[in-house]
């Protein structure tokens, strides 16, 4: 599908008489970007997405929008771009003239940020500055509203439980530190230039569209594959880590609500419930009829199937991080009171949704393999 993109990018020209609300999303090919694009289209927006050139297809999460002739190049436009390229950002803002910008693009993997710290800072930190500066340069500063994808990773070594908008930050990874720059440059441009720029401090949110190397999706994919005899064992890192896991489409709805608030303010979105990785594993396997018992400790801890004695989960230190965030749990009171936002899906229901989706995916993979050999 990527073949037509440059055409989609070059034919669109901003017209001042066009009154439909326009949103620009960086990171539209990611988990959140894909849900947000769907929701904004459903709300009647014209949606523009920034997409990176890739040597392989990177659009699977938005292909259903791209392949819809009612939408493509009518209300849904894709443009090549990158958060490391200022001239590209300037050009896009000039051409599109968006009313709302959602900056979701990022090198978003915490562990990977230890391997590519400089690139992570470029994209997640300075990329935010580039966007804000482009807004100033093209004269959109009094018009546009800007959402920054800030993160509970800012709290890192937590200074308070639960974490609120007022809790001091203590990031524990190059990713967290890069996002800290993003957070403060938003505050600074808001205070210096009056730009309607806001931070959504979002706690972990997951879905069937979650990238396969984040822990929840890694667990639900492996559990379904193990249950069908396609994989022997799941290797994980820190089983004791605790996260506040919510359901991604509810959080992208929260992003939109944050931008509809006339005062540019920062908000925590979370569920206020924290759970260990180990418990997420147990619930995921249990939904497939596999009861696990965890035995041992540290790197020797294993998850054993009670009925057969098979070891299905092991610890592999290669998934440990140089510095870990042990516990996250967010207090979303401000979002509830000011935006009417509340999470609906609890983490165990979320695990079941993801397991069911991965099972369905396995079914279609098996079917398409069969079709290919027949
Ligand atoms: P994701 O699935 O990893 O998506 C990241 C998106 O950013 C992808 O579209 C990716 O493009 C794009 N991207 C990466 N590098 C880029 C660059 N140099 N220029 C432009 N785009 C680039 O992440 P997500 O889970 O949807 O998260 C969305 C945002 O929220 C991220 O900023 C993340 O850090 C933040 N956040 C996420 C969570 C969470 O729990 N999901 C919580 C708090 C904050 P490709 O598809 O081409 O790789
Ligand atoms: O799923 P994770 O990789 O997510 P993490 O590090 O919390 O980051 C995610 O949420 C942040 C919001 O708090 C976002 F800002 C960020 O962009 C991303 O979306 O890891 C969750 C926990 C960690 O403590 C990790 O050490 O799970 C632990 N874990 C244990 N075994 C593992 C594994 N994580 C991964 N990715 N892979 C494992 O095998």
PDB file of N, CA and C in Angstrom, residues 95 215 271 274 284 288 310 336 341:
ATOM      1  N   UNK A  95       1.240  23.253   4.799  1.00  0.00           N
ATOM      2  CA  UNK A  95       0.293  22.686   3.830  1.00  0.00           C
ATOM      3  C   UNK A  95      -1.047  22.325   4.452  1.00  0.00           C
ATOM      4  N   UNK A 215       5.455  -6.173  27.013  1.00  0.00           N
ATOM      5  CA  UNK A 215       5.307  -7.410  27.777  1.00  0.00           C
ATOM      6  C   UNK A 215       3.903  -8.026  27.673  1.00  0.00           C
ATOM      7  N   UNK A 271      -5.586   3.760  35.579  1.00  0.00           N
ATOM      8  CA  UNK A 271      -6.735   3.029  36.143  1.00  0.00           C
ATOM      9  C   UNK A 271      -6.737   3.042  37.670  1.00  0.00           C
ATOM     10  N   UNK A 274      -2.685  -1.461  40.241  1.00  0.00           N
ATOM     11  CA  UNK A 274      -1.387  -1.948  39.777  1.00  0.00           C
ATOM     12  C   UNK A 274      -1.290  -3.463  39.928  1.00  0.00           C
ATOM     13  N   UNK A 284      -3.677 -14.609  31.764  1.00  0.00           N
ATOM     14  CA  UNK A 284      -3.689 -14.887  30.320  1.00  0.00           C
ATOM     15  C   UNK A 284      -3.726 -16.392  30.061  1.00  0.00           C
ATOM     16  N   UNK A 288      -7.020 -19.520  28.846  1.00  0.00           N
ATOM     17  CA  UNK A 288      -6.881 -20.592  27.843  1.00  0.00           C
ATOM     18  C   UNK A 288      -7.006 -21.972  28.483  1.00  0.00           C
ATOM     19  N   UNK A 310       4.530 -29.370  33.187  1.00  0.00           N
ATOM     20  CA  UNK A 310       5.393 -28.761  32.156  1.00  0.00           C
ATOM     21  C   UNK A 310       5.788 -27.348  32.564  1.00  0.00           C
ATOM     22  N   UNK A 336     -10.981  12.725  35.657  1.00  0.00           N
ATOM     23  CA  UNK A 336     -12.402  12.384  35.885  1.00  0.00           C
ATOM     24  C   UNK A 336     -13.207  13.654  36.152  1.00  0.00           C
ATOM     25  N   UNK A 341     -13.474  11.861  32.115  1.00  0.00           N
ATOM     26  CA  UNK A 341     -12.829  10.645  31.593  1.00  0.00           C
ATOM     27  C   UNK A 341     -12.675   9.595  32.706  1.00  0.00           C
TER      28      UNK A 341
END
